[in-house]
Amino acid sequence: MATATPEYSPGLAGVIAGISKISDIDIEKSRLIYRGYDVHELAEKGSFEETAFLLLYGHLPKKSELEEFERTLASERTVPDYVYQAMAAVPDNAHPMDQLKVGVQALAPSDPDYDADPLDHDANVRKSVRLTAKMGALVANGWRLAHGQDVIQPDPELNTAGNFLYMLNGQKADDYTVKTIDTSLVLYAEHGFNASTFCARVTVSSLSDIYSGAVSAIGTLKGKLHGGANEKAMEMLLEIGEPENAEKYIRDKLAKKELIMGFGHREYRISDSRAGIMSQMGKELGRRLGNTKWGDIADICERVMKEEKNLFPNVDFPAAYTYYLLGIPIPLYTPIFAISRITGWCAHMIEQLDNNRIIRPKCIYDGESLRPYVPIDQR
Ligand SMILES: CC(C)(COP(=O)(O)OP(=O)(O)OC[C@H]1O[C@@H](n2cnc3c(N)ncnc32)[C@H](O)[C@@H]1OP(=O)(O)O)[C@@H](O)C(=O)NCCC(=O)NCCS
């Protein structure tokens, strides 16, 4: 009996690789929901901590639950010194995402649940909360260490966004800045079976652990087709420099068949549900700071991309100029994405392990047929 030819979809486009209750994209309406809640509402009315709780525990926290969660995060934010020493040992030319992988991996053995069974749901949730709490400190202090500065310990009074800015800059940020980062963390937290999340799920499906899954995911997020796009988008905006250069710049790139970073998406067809809020925020920030140039350049890029390719900006495009306006160093844009996405990664790893089967797809073999081994002196 002939064997059926396996279906193949390059890039796994359109392939269903699992069942999940964590988030969903309504492509027709360009709507993203986290566990049933519209990300727009979460961004406007909630906080990153609320979103993290929702993703990890499956429901919106009651006031008392949120307060307890925030206390737990505050008590778990401190990173052991040996982890910082490991990060400091990484050569200074390393991208912060590579330094972050070292930090997360080094952190693993200090977790009180390090030896827990990988299928232990409660231990996996505790590990996820600890990782969520520490990511901001790893990124901010990793940057400080690479630039010859001392580590700053987290402030238990500040939230995730506020603490990140405080540890990065050595001073507390104003409320508007904290809210801007907080909103971006809500928008970046979760997005279904994207490349890094899928990678995290694959890693833990072998019954590896949450920290190893996070390291795999960080490595995947780093690429410019995924999270790395926010850094590349800002580099592009800087190259454009002024609004009058934007149209020609984009048309020239497209003529050379080059990708425009921060545009397009595998899932969305009309627009990226998150980009609208992010760009409103970035433009409002520009007006407050008296610097609307980046928003103006972005508008021209968006118009030309629509005309030429019928493509729309994804969330990384407005995130890029928003972070730039806040004075955040460009190599930290993708690590900020990771500070947020750790929650989505962890929710997925927990879900995978709660109902695990090792992820092991097939490929179509397209190599040589069976041939005889040739002794080395006859090749
Ligand atoms: C996101 C992305 C990786 C999706 O990839 P994908 O689903 O495989 O999409 P495809 O590569 O099949 O793109 C379809 C077409 O649109 C074009 N296209 C997609 N994104 C483009 C972009 N940013 N700039 C220019 N052309 C683009 C492709 O070249 C392709 O054109 P073709 O049919 O003439 O060959 C892709 O849009 C991209 O590389 N974007 C830039 C990086 C980025 O912003 N990533 C962050 C995503 S949130």
XYZ file of C-alpha atoms and ligand atoms in Angstrom:
427
model
C 0.000 0.000 0.000
C 1.400 3.426 -1.000
C 2.213 5.722 1.909
C 0.373 9.073 1.806
C 2.688 12.020 1.050
C 2.916 14.101 4.219
C 1.551 17.622 3.819
C 4.264 20.245 3.935
C 3.908 23.960 4.615
C 7.159 25.986 4.566
C 7.605 27.884 7.812
C 4.732 25.760 9.199
C 2.416 28.479 7.846
C -1.176 27.522 8.544
C -0.177 24.317 10.337
C -2.061 23.556 13.535
C 0.589 22.469 16.035
C -1.385 22.372 19.273
C -4.419 23.390 21.289
C -4.214 26.337 23.650
C -6.479 28.325 25.956
C -4.072 31.229 26.380
C -4.665 33.691 23.540
C -6.395 34.017 20.214
C -6.157 36.263 17.185
C -9.352 37.144 15.323
C -7.826 37.789 11.919
C -10.988 39.320 10.402
C -11.361 41.859 13.195
C -7.611 42.192 13.934
C -8.389 41.494 17.567
C -6.094 39.807 20.079
C -7.503 38.293 23.243
C -5.607 36.987 26.274
C -7.734 34.304 27.934
C -10.836 35.952 26.483
C -9.989 39.583 27.308
C -9.303 42.108 24.554
C -5.696 43.266 24.781
C -6.903 46.838 24.143
C -8.931 46.770 27.343
C -6.120 45.169 29.295
C -3.702 47.834 28.044
C -6.053 50.725 28.814
C -7.573 49.583 32.089
C -5.152 47.039 33.528
C -1.462 46.680 34.237
C 1.357 44.341 33.286
C 1.098 42.620 36.685
C -2.618 41.964 36.124
C -1.864 40.597 32.653
C 0.925 38.376 33.999
C -1.438 36.981 36.635
C -4.126 36.400 33.998
C -1.738 34.537 31.718
C -0.175 32.412 34.457
C -3.277 31.612 36.537
C -6.003 31.779 33.895
C -8.279 34.427 35.452
C -8.164 38.139 36.210
C -7.001 38.610 39.804
C -9.297 39.883 42.535
C -7.897 42.916 44.367
C -6.468 40.746 47.151
C -4.970 38.286 44.659
C -3.315 41.100 42.723
C -1.907 42.628 45.904
C -0.494 39.279 46.970
C 0.942 38.674 43.486
C 2.606 42.095 43.521
C 4.074 41.368 46.974
C 5.405 38.035 45.696
C 6.955 39.687 42.645
C 8.554 42.336 44.878
C 10.006 39.655 47.158
C 11.337 37.649 44.201
C 12.997 40.420 42.195
C 16.483 40.201 43.714
C 18.961 38.298 41.553
C 21.784 36.378 43.287
C 25.236 37.981 42.932
C 26.751 34.935 41.219
C 24.290 35.414 38.343
C 25.470 38.989 37.865
C 29.069 37.736 37.986
C 28.287 35.244 35.204
C 26.665 38.033 33.164
C 29.601 40.372 33.821
C 31.950 37.692 32.470
C 30.265 37.853 29.066
C 32.360 40.027 26.674
C 30.989 43.570 26.440
C 30.365 43.274 22.699
C 27.649 40.648 23.371
C 24.129 41.628 22.431
C 22.017 42.048 25.615
C 19.832 39.135 24.453
C 22.884 36.843 24.571
C 23.808 38.196 27.987
C 20.196 37.638 29.077
C 20.383 33.954 28.074
C 23.434 33.594 30.319
C 21.594 35.297 33.175
C 18.447 33.185 32.882
C 20.417 29.949 32.564
C 22.643 30.848 35.530
C 19.577 31.665 37.593
C 18.055 28.199 37.228
C 19.989 26.284 39.951
C 19.188 28.982 42.544
C 15.462 28.365 42.126
C 14.142 26.522 45.212
C 12.201 24.263 42.798
C 15.232 23.479 40.632
C 14.989 19.748 41.382
C 11.203 19.566 41.044
C 9.630 17.133 38.586
C 9.174 19.030 35.282
C 5.530 17.897 35.332
C 4.894 19.473 38.761
C 2.338 22.155 37.839
C 2.628 24.167 41.058
C 6.429 24.199 40.912
C 6.248 25.343 37.283
C 3.968 28.228 38.250
C 6.318 29.221 41.084
C 9.309 29.144 38.721
C 7.377 31.243 36.218
C 6.558 33.874 38.832
C 10.193 34.005 39.951
C 11.392 34.417 36.368
C 8.774 37.080 35.636
C 9.932 38.957 38.747
C 13.630 38.870 37.845
C 13.712 39.538 34.100
C 13.736 43.341 34.469
C 16.652 43.216 36.920
C 18.604 40.894 34.607
C 18.133 43.206 31.624
C 18.718 46.526 33.416
C 21.664 45.383 35.490
C 23.113 43.367 32.613
C 23.267 46.632 30.685
C 24.860 48.411 33.639
C 27.499 45.690 34.034
C 28.370 45.808 30.329
C 28.886 49.562 30.717
C 31.082 49.457 33.818
C 28.336 50.493 36.226
C 27.343 48.917 39.548
C 24.254 46.786 39.968
C 21.209 48.585 41.404
C 18.951 46.517 43.638
C 15.198 46.557 42.885
C 12.882 48.799 44.871
C 10.035 46.773 46.420
C 7.703 49.777 46.099
C 7.932 49.866 42.290
C 6.149 47.752 39.699
C 7.855 45.815 36.889
C 8.047 48.782 34.511
C 9.059 51.256 37.236
C 11.715 48.927 38.597
C 13.208 48.290 35.179
C 13.563 52.037 34.537
C 14.873 52.656 38.044
C 17.549 49.952 37.800
C 18.503 51.014 34.277
C 18.834 54.748 34.970
C 19.569 54.853 38.695
C 16.588 57.120 39.309
C 12.832 56.726 39.471
C 10.958 57.507 36.266
C 7.892 59.779 36.126
C 4.441 58.197 36.097
C 3.843 58.828 32.384
C 7.052 57.070 31.399
C 6.274 54.128 33.687
C 2.747 53.866 32.261
C 4.105 53.924 28.698
C 6.486 51.039 29.384
C 3.803 49.204 31.374
C 1.380 49.430 28.434
C 4.011 48.149 26.028
C 4.604 45.201 28.371
C 0.875 44.367 28.293
C 0.894 44.483 24.473
C 4.012 42.331 24.160
C 3.011 39.688 26.731
C 1.470 36.950 24.598
C 0.798 36.044 20.976
C -0.089 32.401 20.447
C 2.236 29.970 18.691
C 4.797 32.543 17.553
C 8.360 31.330 16.931
C 9.800 31.911 20.423
C 6.760 30.537 22.241
C 6.690 27.470 20.055
C 10.387 27.023 20.718
C 9.782 27.204 24.484
C 7.053 24.582 24.153
C 9.309 22.314 22.089
C 12.073 22.590 24.688
C 9.932 21.666 27.678
C 8.126 18.949 25.732
C 11.242 16.802 26.133
C 10.651 17.203 29.894
C 13.340 19.802 30.131
C 12.627 22.703 32.510
C 11.053 26.168 32.409
C 14.428 27.978 32.565
C 15.789 25.982 29.600
C 12.604 26.761 27.677
C 13.019 30.463 28.455
C 16.617 30.381 27.212
C 15.523 28.733 23.942
C 12.795 31.341 23.580
C 15.149 34.277 24.216
C 17.465 32.964 21.511
C 14.542 32.770 19.087
C 13.082 36.160 19.990
C 16.444 37.785 19.261
C 16.131 37.283 15.479
C 15.129 40.300 13.387
C 12.158 38.533 11.816
C 10.716 38.217 15.335
C 11.422 40.400 18.406
C 14.666 41.775 16.996
C 12.548 43.759 14.529
C 11.967 46.586 17.045
C 15.695 47.353 17.190
C 16.102 47.077 13.414
C 13.069 49.322 12.872
C 14.667 52.071 14.975
C 17.976 51.699 13.158
C 16.031 52.174 9.934
C 14.195 55.271 11.253
C 17.543 56.759 12.256
C 18.943 56.042 8.799
C 15.934 57.818 7.267
C 16.646 60.723 9.606
C 14.093 63.269 8.342
C 10.498 63.016 7.043
C 11.508 64.274 3.578
C 13.794 61.231 3.104
C 11.238 58.613 4.113
C 9.315 57.984 0.898
C 12.407 57.569 -1.305
C 14.118 55.420 1.323
C 11.247 52.939 1.501
C 10.691 52.847 -2.271
C 14.416 52.250 -2.892
C 14.509 49.407 -0.353
C 11.439 47.777 -1.841
C 12.885 48.114 -5.345
C 15.896 46.161 -4.086
C 13.490 43.553 -2.609
C 14.664 44.352 0.910
C 12.478 43.817 3.949
C 11.189 46.828 5.840
C 11.541 45.992 9.509
C 8.454 46.430 11.655
C 6.033 45.663 8.801
C 4.031 42.557 7.976
C 2.933 39.615 10.055
C 2.376 35.914 9.539
C -1.085 35.915 11.131
C -2.641 39.349 10.678
C -3.948 40.347 7.262
C -5.396 43.868 7.737
C -3.496 45.316 10.696
C -1.720 44.277 13.890
C -4.191 44.749 16.730
C -1.447 46.004 19.045
C 0.189 48.514 16.716
C -2.648 51.088 16.925
C -2.400 51.552 20.703
C 1.369 51.574 20.577
C 1.501 54.192 17.839
C -1.090 56.408 19.580
C 1.070 56.219 22.684
C 4.311 56.919 20.804
C 2.803 59.899 19.003
C 1.299 61.332 22.182
C 4.686 60.953 23.851
C 6.314 62.761 20.915
C 3.838 65.665 21.276
C 4.514 65.888 25.024
C 8.244 65.938 24.403
C 7.950 68.385 21.488
C 9.468 65.840 19.101
C 6.980 64.594 16.524
C 9.608 63.756 13.909
C 9.614 59.991 14.425
C 5.837 59.785 14.282
C 5.882 61.887 11.088
C 8.480 59.620 9.459
C 6.483 56.574 10.595
C 3.313 57.948 8.941
C 5.102 58.275 5.596
C 6.621 54.775 5.843
C 3.170 53.382 6.640
C 1.546 55.146 3.700
C 4.177 53.960 1.219
C 4.123 50.382 2.555
C 0.340 50.350 2.199
C 0.507 51.693 -1.356
C 3.352 49.485 -2.540
C 2.862 46.195 -0.676
C -0.492 46.516 1.051
C 1.433 45.852 4.273
C 0.807 47.408 7.683
C 3.076 48.120 10.642
C 3.306 45.511 13.371
C 3.691 46.429 17.055
C 7.491 46.559 16.775
C 7.389 49.634 14.533
C 5.708 52.093 16.927
C 7.418 50.394 19.913
C 10.755 51.324 18.350
C 10.200 55.089 18.269
C 8.323 55.066 21.562
C 11.305 53.497 23.341
C 13.644 55.846 21.485
C 11.706 58.881 22.696
C 12.006 57.526 26.228
C 15.789 57.476 25.841
C 16.121 53.700 26.088
C 19.258 52.330 24.399
C 18.311 50.537 21.156
C 19.927 47.153 22.081
C 17.481 46.948 25.008
C 14.299 47.048 22.902
C 14.174 43.297 22.289
C 15.159 42.498 25.908
C 12.200 44.673 27.044
C 10.012 42.504 24.807
C 11.455 39.494 26.676
C 10.704 41.058 30.108
C 7.090 40.968 29.028
C 6.899 37.842 26.853
C 8.354 35.686 29.633
C 4.757 35.578 30.920
C 3.373 34.213 27.650
C 6.264 31.775 27.320
C 5.723 30.499 30.843
C 1.951 30.196 30.433
C 2.566 28.106 27.314
C 5.246 25.959 28.931
C 2.925 25.252 31.871
C 0.102 24.410 29.463
C 2.410 22.142 27.445
C 3.640 20.287 30.514
C 0.129 19.938 31.933
C -0.768 17.816 28.907
C 2.552 16.863 27.447
C 3.513 14.885 24.422
C 7.001 15.410 23.024
C 6.919 17.699 19.962
C 8.620 15.810 17.171
C 7.420 16.590 13.640
C 8.658 14.942 10.432
C 10.553 16.306 7.474
C 10.588 15.234 3.853
C 13.957 13.626 3.139
C 15.443 15.248 0.046
C 19.014 13.916 0.266
C 20.996 11.114 -1.372
C 19.519 7.618 -1.693
C 21.279 4.763 0.036
C 24.850 4.449 -1.239
C 27.851 2.324 -0.260
C 30.347 3.607 2.272
C 33.591 4.617 0.534
C 36.826 3.879 2.446
C 38.687 7.104 3.233
C 41.659 6.412 0.917
C 39.292 5.898 -2.057
C 37.317 9.204 -1.791
C 6.763 39.028 9.908
C 7.296 38.267 8.731
C 8.523 37.488 9.137
C 6.195 37.306 8.248
O 6.757 36.470 7.316
P 5.898 35.525 6.399
O 4.581 35.222 6.997
O 6.737 34.360 6.019
O 5.591 36.457 5.153
P 6.214 36.320 3.750
O 7.704 36.373 3.856
O 5.622 35.107 3.096
O 5.694 37.629 3.039
C 4.742 37.677 2.011
C 5.164 38.734 1.005
O 5.224 40.008 1.636
C 6.547 40.515 1.581
N 6.866 41.095 2.850
C 6.502 40.637 4.055
N 6.976 41.444 5.017
C 7.650 42.413 4.383
C 8.360 43.528 4.844
N 8.458 43.788 6.150
N 8.957 44.336 3.941
C 8.856 44.088 2.625
N 8.194 43.035 2.131
C 7.592 42.212 3.001
C 7.433 39.324 1.288
O 8.636 39.691 0.673
C 6.538 38.489 0.421
O 6.537 39.054 -0.858
P 6.537 38.133 -2.155
O 5.227 37.380 -2.071
O 6.608 39.092 -3.265
O 7.718 37.241 -2.021
C 7.622 39.244 7.570
O 6.501 40.051 7.300
C 8.831 40.095 7.878
O 9.964 39.664 7.639
N 8.613 41.325 8.451
C 9.734 42.162 8.813
C 10.275 41.747 10.175
C 9.328 42.091 11.300
O 8.849 43.197 11.391
N 9.124 41.141 12.172
C 8.288 41.307 13.330
C 7.027 40.512 13.219
S 5.924 40.888 14.562
